[in-house]
PDB file of C-alpha atoms in Angstrom:
ATOM      1  CA  MET A   1      37.481 -46.128  28.280  1.00  0.00           C
ATOM      2  CA  PRO A   2      41.313 -45.353  28.110  1.00  0.00           C
ATOM      3  CA  CYS A   3      42.015 -44.426  25.003  1.00  0.00           C
ATOM      4  CA  LEU A   4      39.147 -41.495  25.260  1.00  0.00           C
ATOM      5  CA  GLN A   5      41.072 -40.016  28.201  1.00  0.00           C
ATOM      6  CA  LEU A   6      44.397 -39.780  26.137  1.00  0.00           C
ATOM      7  CA  VAL A   7      43.327 -37.670  23.446  1.00  0.00           C
ATOM      8  CA  THR A   8      40.914 -35.494  26.103  1.00  0.00           C
ATOM      9  CA  SER A   9      44.844 -34.964  28.048  1.00  0.00           C
ATOM     10  CA  SER A  10      46.106 -34.457  25.000  1.00  0.00           C
ATOM     11  CA  ARG A  11      43.901 -32.244  23.417  1.00  0.00           C
ATOM     12  CA  ASN A  12      44.047 -29.469  27.386  1.00  0.00           C
ATOM     13  CA  HIS A  13      47.953 -29.694  26.216  1.00  0.00           C
ATOM     14  CA  MET A  14      47.703 -28.697  22.788  1.00  0.00           C
ATOM     15  CA  THR A  15      45.824 -25.839  24.972  1.00  0.00           C
ATOM     16  CA  GLU A  16      47.319 -24.886  27.643  1.00  0.00           C
ATOM     17  CA  PRO A  17      50.328 -22.847  25.751  1.00  0.00           C
ATOM     18  CA  PHE A  18      47.818 -21.523  22.848  1.00  0.00           C
ATOM     19  CA  LYS A  19      46.317 -19.798  25.851  1.00  0.00           C
ATOM     20  CA  MET A  20      49.397 -18.571  26.633  1.00  0.00           C
ATOM     21  CA  TRP A  21      50.809 -16.810  23.518  1.00  0.00           C
ATOM     22  CA  LEU A  22      46.505 -14.964  23.268  1.00  0.00           C
ATOM     23  CA  VAL A  23      47.333 -13.847  27.126  1.00  0.00           C
ATOM     24  CA  THR A  24      51.123 -12.941  26.242  1.00  0.00           C
ATOM     25  CA  MET A  25      50.014 -11.096  23.003  1.00  0.00           C
ATOM     26  CA  PHE A  26      47.390  -9.120  23.857  1.00  0.00           C
ATOM     27  CA  LEU A  27      48.254  -8.161  27.809  1.00  0.00           C
ATOM     28  CA  PRO A  28      50.906  -5.616  26.353  1.00  0.00           C
ATOM     29  CA  LEU A  29      48.136  -4.333  24.030  1.00  0.00           C
ATOM     30  CA  ILE A  30      45.724  -3.661  26.693  1.00  0.00           C
ATOM     31  CA  LEU A  31      48.171  -2.594  28.696  1.00  0.00           C
ATOM     32  CA  ILE A  32      49.173   0.317  26.663  1.00  0.00           C
ATOM     33  CA  GLY A  33      45.717   1.166  25.741  1.00  0.00           C
ATOM     34  CA  GLY A  34      45.234   1.757  28.875  1.00  0.00           C
ATOM     35  CA  LEU A  35      47.863   4.593  29.706  1.00  0.00           C
ATOM     36  CA  ILE A  36      46.911   5.986  26.426  1.00  0.00           C
ATOM     37  CA  SER A  37      43.467   6.613  27.064  1.00  0.00           C
ATOM     38  CA  ILE A  38      45.000   7.814  31.178  1.00  0.00           C
ATOM     39  CA  ILE A  39      46.870  10.341  29.145  1.00  0.00           C
ATOM     40  CA  LEU A  40      44.357  11.520  27.169  1.00  0.00           C
ATOM     41  CA  ARG A  41      41.915  12.057  29.543  1.00  0.00           C
ATOM     42  CA  TRP A  42      44.980  13.980  31.832  1.00  0.00           C
ATOM     43  CA  ARG A  43      45.192  16.613  28.424  1.00  0.00           C
ATOM     44  CA  LYS A  44      40.890  16.763  28.067  1.00  0.00           C
ATOM     45  CA  ALA A  45      41.288  17.977  31.442  1.00  0.00           C
ATOM     46  CA  HIS A  46      44.431  19.880  31.599  1.00  0.00           C
ATOM     47  CA  PHE A  47      44.409  21.744  28.372  1.00  0.00           C
ATOM     48  CA  SER A  48      40.882  22.405  27.287  1.00  0.00           C
ATOM     49  CA  GLU A  49      39.722  25.483  28.762  1.00  0.00           C
ATOM     50  CA  ILE A  50      43.516  27.165  28.265  1.00  0.00           C
ATOM     51  CA  ARG A  51      42.563  27.279  24.214  1.00  0.00           C
ATOM     52  CA  PRO A  52      43.855  30.647  22.940  1.00  0.00           C
ATOM     53  CA  MET A  53      41.767  32.566  20.751  1.00  0.00           C
ATOM     54  CA  LYS A  54      41.964  32.133  16.748  1.00  0.00           C
ATOM     55  CA  ASP A  55      43.117  35.203  14.728  1.00  0.00           C
ATOM     56  CA  ASN A  56      40.165  34.991  12.749  1.00  0.00           C
ATOM     57  CA  MET A  57      37.379  33.856  15.384  1.00  0.00           C
ATOM     58  CA  SER A  58      34.339  35.823  14.288  1.00  0.00           C
ATOM     59  CA  PRO A  59      32.785  37.973  17.817  1.00  0.00           C
ATOM     60  CA  HIS A  60      29.365  36.460  16.622  1.00  0.00           C
ATOM     61  CA  ALA A  61      31.001  32.828  16.841  1.00  0.00           C
ATOM     62  CA  GLU A  62      29.421  32.184  19.673  1.00  0.00           C
ATOM     63  CA  ASN A  63      26.710  32.710  21.958  1.00  0.00           C
ATOM     64  CA  SER A  64      26.680  35.877  23.444  1.00  0.00           C
ATOM     65  CA  HIS A  65      25.495  34.816  26.952  1.00  0.00           C
ATOM     66  CA  ASN A  66      27.194  32.786  27.287  1.00  0.00           C
ATOM     67  CA  ASP A  67      29.606  32.766  29.072  1.00  0.00           C
ATOM     68  CA  ALA A  68      31.076  29.586  29.375  1.00  0.00           C
ATOM     69  CA  ASN A  69      31.667  29.732  25.744  1.00  0.00           C
ATOM     70  CA  HIS A  70      33.458  32.987  26.233  1.00  0.00           C
ATOM     71  CA  THR A  71      36.014  31.736  28.453  1.00  0.00           C
ATOM     72  CA  SER A  72      37.014  29.439  26.540  1.00  0.00           C
ATOM     73  CA  LEU A  73      38.191  31.643  24.209  1.00  0.00           C
ATOM     74  CA  PHE A  74      40.850  33.859  25.895  1.00  0.00           C
ATOM     75  CA  THR A  75      43.749  33.812  26.263  1.00  0.00           C
ATOM     76  CA  PHE A  76      45.896  31.904  28.274  1.00  0.00           C
ATOM     77  CA  SER A  77      46.969  34.761  30.539  1.00  0.00           C
ATOM     78  CA  LEU A  78      42.895  35.662  31.819  1.00  0.00           C
ATOM     79  CA  ASN A  79      42.532  32.047  32.295  1.00  0.00           C
ATOM     80  CA  PRO A  80      43.469  32.233  35.817  1.00  0.00           C
ATOM     81  CA  SER A  81      40.814  34.227  37.474  1.00  0.00           C
ATOM     82  CA  ASP A  82      41.925  34.201  41.124  1.00  0.00           C
ATOM     83  CA  ASP A  83      43.084  36.490  43.672  1.00  0.00           C
ATOM     84  CA  GLN A  84      46.183  33.462  43.648  1.00  0.00           C
ATOM     85  CA  ALA A  85      47.110  34.160  40.508  1.00  0.00           C
ATOM     86  CA  ILE A  86      46.185  37.504  39.086  1.00  0.00           C
ATOM     87  CA  GLY A  87      45.368  40.368  41.306  1.00  0.00           C
ATOM     88  CA  ARG A  88      41.398  41.571  40.230  1.00  0.00           C
ATOM     89  CA  GLY A  89      42.345  45.157  39.318  1.00  0.00           C
ATOM     90  CA  TYR A  90      44.724  44.341  36.908  1.00  0.00           C
ATOM     91  CA  TRP A  91      43.141  41.002  35.689  1.00  0.00           C
ATOM     92  CA  THR A  92      40.270  44.197  34.936  1.00  0.00           C
ATOM     93  CA  GLY A  93      42.185  45.491  32.874  1.00  0.00           C
ATOM     94  CA  ARG A  94      43.514  43.208  30.812  1.00  0.00           C
ATOM     95  CA  MET A  95      40.108  41.765  30.540  1.00  0.00           C
ATOM     96  CA  ALA A  96      39.480  45.302  29.101  1.00  0.00           C
ATOM     97  CA  ASP A  97      42.760  44.896  27.340  1.00  0.00           C
ATOM     98  CA  HIS A  98      41.831  42.079  25.194  1.00  0.00           C
ATOM     99  CA  MET A  99      37.902  42.919  24.528  1.00  0.00           C
ATOM    100  CA  TYR A 100      39.031  45.565  22.764  1.00  0.00           C
ATOM    101  CA  LEU A 101      42.282  45.118  21.217  1.00  0.00           C
ATOM    102  CA  HIS A 102      41.974  41.191  20.073  1.00  0.00           C
ATOM    103  CA  ARG A 103      39.064  40.210  20.334  1.00  0.00           C
ATOM    104  CA  HIS A 104      37.073  43.084  18.540  1.00  0.00           C
ATOM    105  CA  ARG A 105      40.259  45.145  16.967  1.00  0.00           C
ATOM    106  CA  SER A 106      39.454  48.038  18.913  1.00  0.00           C
ATOM    107  CA  LYS A 107      36.818  48.925  16.185  1.00  0.00           C
ATOM    108  CA  HIS A 108      33.849  48.971  19.317  1.00  0.00           C
ATOM    109  CA  ASN A 109      34.352  50.631  22.951  1.00  0.00           C
ATOM    110  CA  VAL A 110      34.735  47.653  25.668  1.00  0.00           C
ATOM    111  CA  LEU A 111      33.234  47.895  29.260  1.00  0.00           C
ATOM    112  CA  VAL A 112      34.228  45.750  32.102  1.00  0.00           C
ATOM    113  CA  ILE A 113      32.099  46.595  35.586  1.00  0.00           C
ATOM    114  CA  ASN A 114      31.555  44.440  38.417  1.00  0.00           C
ATOM    115  CA  ASN A 115      28.423  43.719  37.709  1.00  0.00           C
ATOM    116  CA  ASP A 116      27.690  43.947  42.391  1.00  0.00           C
ATOM    117  CA  LEU A 117      27.945  47.463  42.169  1.00  0.00           C
ATOM    118  CA  GLU A 118      25.112  50.133  41.861  1.00  0.00           C
ATOM    119  CA  TYR A 119      25.033  51.225  38.270  1.00  0.00           C
ATOM    120  CA  HIS A 120      23.223  52.989  35.468  1.00  0.00           C
ATOM    121  CA  PHE A 121      24.716  52.073  31.804  1.00  0.00           C
ATOM    122  CA  ALA A 122      22.531  53.011  28.689  1.00  0.00           C
ATOM    123  CA  PRO A 123      25.066  51.609  25.901  1.00  0.00           C
ATOM    124  CA  SER A 124      23.913  50.890  22.243  1.00  0.00           C
ATOM    125  CA  GLY A 125      24.989  49.389  19.559  1.00  0.00           C
ATOM    126  CA  VAL A 126      25.998  46.066  21.458  1.00  0.00           C
ATOM    127  CA  VAL A 127      28.061  44.517  19.781  1.00  0.00           C
ATOM    128  CA  ASP A 128      28.498  41.170  22.437  1.00  0.00           C
ATOM    129  CA  GLU A 129      27.627  41.266  26.522  1.00  0.00           C
ATOM    130  CA  PHE A 130      28.627  38.688  28.819  1.00  0.00           C
ATOM    131  CA  LEU A 131      29.025  38.280  32.603  1.00  0.00           C
ATOM    132  CA  VAL A 132      32.855  36.860  33.404  1.00  0.00           C
ATOM    133  CA  LYS A 133      33.468  35.588  37.239  1.00  0.00           C
ATOM    134  CA  TYR A 134      36.824  36.613  38.807  1.00  0.00           C
ATOM    135  CA  HIS A 135      37.182  34.066  42.132  1.00  0.00           C
ATOM    136  CA  GLU A 136      38.317  35.766  45.187  1.00  0.00           C
ATOM    137  CA  THR A 137      39.782  32.487  46.648  1.00  0.00           C
ATOM    138  CA  SER A 138      41.139  34.556  50.258  1.00  0.00           C
ATOM    139  CA  ARG A 139      37.835  35.777  51.114  1.00  0.00           C
ATOM    140  CA  ALA A 140      35.759  32.840  49.393  1.00  0.00           C
ATOM    141  CA  ARG A 141      33.636  34.552  47.280  1.00  0.00           C
ATOM    142  CA  THR A 142      33.436  35.058  43.699  1.00  0.00           C
ATOM    143  CA  VAL A 143      32.677  38.961  41.665  1.00  0.00           C
ATOM    144  CA  PRO A 144      30.533  38.726  38.362  1.00  0.00           C
ATOM    145  CA  TYR A 145      31.466  41.001  35.808  1.00  0.00           C
ATOM    146  CA  LYS A 146      29.928  42.580  33.375  1.00  0.00           C
ATOM    147  CA  VAL A 147      31.648  42.442  29.979  1.00  0.00           C
ATOM    148  CA  VAL A 148      29.823  44.705  27.960  1.00  0.00           C
ATOM    149  CA  VAL A 149      31.180  45.537  24.339  1.00  0.00           C
ATOM    150  CA  PHE A 150      28.776  48.584  21.951  1.00  0.00           C
ATOM    151  CA  GLU A 151      28.506  51.355  20.109  1.00  0.00           C
ATOM    152  CA  GLU A 152      28.131  54.778  22.785  1.00  0.00           C
ATOM    153  CA  GLY A 153      26.689  54.783  25.488  1.00  0.00           C
ATOM    154  CA  MET A 154      27.109  56.401  29.289  1.00  0.00           C
ATOM    155  CA  LEU A 155      27.596  55.068  32.565  1.00  0.00           C
ATOM    156  CA  VAL A 156      27.288  56.001  35.983  1.00  0.00           C
ATOM    157  CA  ASN A 157      29.313  54.278  38.808  1.00  0.00           C
ATOM    158  CA  MET A 158      27.171  54.769  42.171  1.00  0.00           C
ATOM    159  CA  GLY A 159      29.428  52.618  43.535  1.00  0.00           C
ATOM    160  CA  ASP A 160      33.103  52.325  44.042  1.00  0.00           C
ATOM    161  CA  SER A 161      34.985  53.107  41.437  1.00  0.00           C
ATOM    162  CA  GLY A 162      38.295  51.545  42.213  1.00  0.00           C
ATOM    163  CA  VAL A 163      40.152  49.647  39.574  1.00  0.00           C
ATOM    164  CA  ILE A 164      39.203  47.008  40.503  1.00  0.00           C
ATOM    165  CA  ASN A 165      35.579  47.513  40.006  1.00  0.00           C
ATOM    166  CA  TRP A 166      35.466  48.943  36.613  1.00  0.00           C
ATOM    167  CA  ASP A 167      37.618  49.499  33.400  1.00  0.00           C
ATOM    168  CA  TRP A 168      37.199  50.384  29.802  1.00  0.00           C
ATOM    169  CA  ARG A 169      38.846  50.957  26.547  1.00  0.00           C
ATOM    170  CA  GLY A 170      37.457  52.651  23.223  1.00  0.00           C
ATOM    171  CA  ASN A 171      36.448  56.764  22.838  1.00  0.00           C
ATOM    172  CA  PHE A 172      35.362  58.163  25.971  1.00  0.00           C
ATOM    173  CA  VAL A 173      34.690  61.677  27.620  1.00  0.00           C
ATOM    174  CA  ARG A 174      35.220  60.469  32.107  1.00  0.00           C
ATOM    175  CA  SER A 175      33.965  63.178  33.621  1.00  0.00           C
ATOM    176  CA  GLY A 176      34.801  63.398  37.258  1.00  0.00           C
ATOM    177  CA  ASN A 177      35.588  60.183  38.818  1.00  0.00           C
ATOM    178  CA  LYS A 178      31.749  58.578  38.272  1.00  0.00           C
ATOM    179  CA  VAL A 179      30.500  59.169  35.039  1.00  0.00           C
ATOM    180  CA  VAL A 180      31.680  58.494  31.879  1.00  0.00           C
ATOM    181  CA  THR A 181      30.605  59.060  28.209  1.00  0.00           C
ATOM    182  CA  PHE A 182      31.431  56.959  24.973  1.00  0.00           C
ATOM    183  CA  LYS A 183      31.207  58.541  21.391  1.00  0.00           C
ATOM    184  CA  PRO A 184      31.761  56.521  18.641  1.00  0.00           C
ATOM    185  CA  LEU A 185      35.338  54.645  17.715  1.00  0.00           C
ATOM    186  CA  VAL A 186      36.780  56.965  14.190  1.00  0.00           C
ATOM    187  CA  PRO A 187      37.884  54.773  12.059  1.00  0.00           C
ATOM    188  CA  GLY A 188      42.644  55.198  12.164  1.00  0.00           C
ATOM    189  CA  VAL A 189      42.505  56.917  14.919  1.00  0.00           C
ATOM    190  CA  GLU A 190      44.300  55.331  17.487  1.00  0.00           C
ATOM    191  CA  HIS A 191      41.908  55.963  21.487  1.00  0.00           C
ATOM    192  CA  GLN A 192      43.413  55.208  24.760  1.00  0.00           C
ATOM    193  CA  SER A 193      43.036  55.044  28.121  1.00  0.00           C
ATOM    194  CA  ASP A 194      43.560  58.357  29.995  1.00  0.00           C
ATOM    195  CA  ASP A 195      46.072  58.063  33.035  1.00  0.00           C
ATOM    196  CA  TRP A 196      43.508  59.065  35.812  1.00  0.00           C
ATOM    197  CA  VAL A 197      43.810  57.403  38.727  1.00  0.00           C
ATOM    198  CA  ALA A 198      40.697  55.227  40.142  1.00  0.00           C
ATOM    199  CA  VAL A 199      39.767  56.429  44.015  1.00  0.00           C
ATOM    200  CA  LYS A 200      36.842  55.304  46.508  1.00  0.00           C
ATOM    201  CA  ALA A 201      34.061  56.759  46.582  1.00  0.00           C
TER     202      ALA A 201
END
């Protein structure tokens, strides 16, 4: 019996250093793995929605009715759609510029309009169309904007025609402050927005 106790004691004595060796070897690996996991989750949370659009991205690569897909393709300067970061009028103009110059390479007319307004718009040859939200945190509300890329059409704005509510790019003729008629773009001819001053209705 004393002999058996000696063997058991000896076996326990040999496993203690082995256990310590295992802990010493694997504890740093576990800590490093946890740290890497935290860093990757942080990067994903902070950078997943501010990827710049790829230059070779086709305008038809994403579902044109899914605003989440479109938002992820906007440039960094457009992503902060909130009045703390960028004013509504400036944001609306930047959105129109981005869609006209960068996303569609000045090949189609572009309209960005507050979708809560009362307006009549009859476009033809629609290439892209989606809703995007502007967060007006100072007034605790979200303003939906419709973005339409098209060949030609007529817009009658029956609501507030201030710069915060609408903007456009392309080949157009403006009649007063409420009506804009868009014609197909002519290849090789540069079209720019006129310098009219928007006024409230």
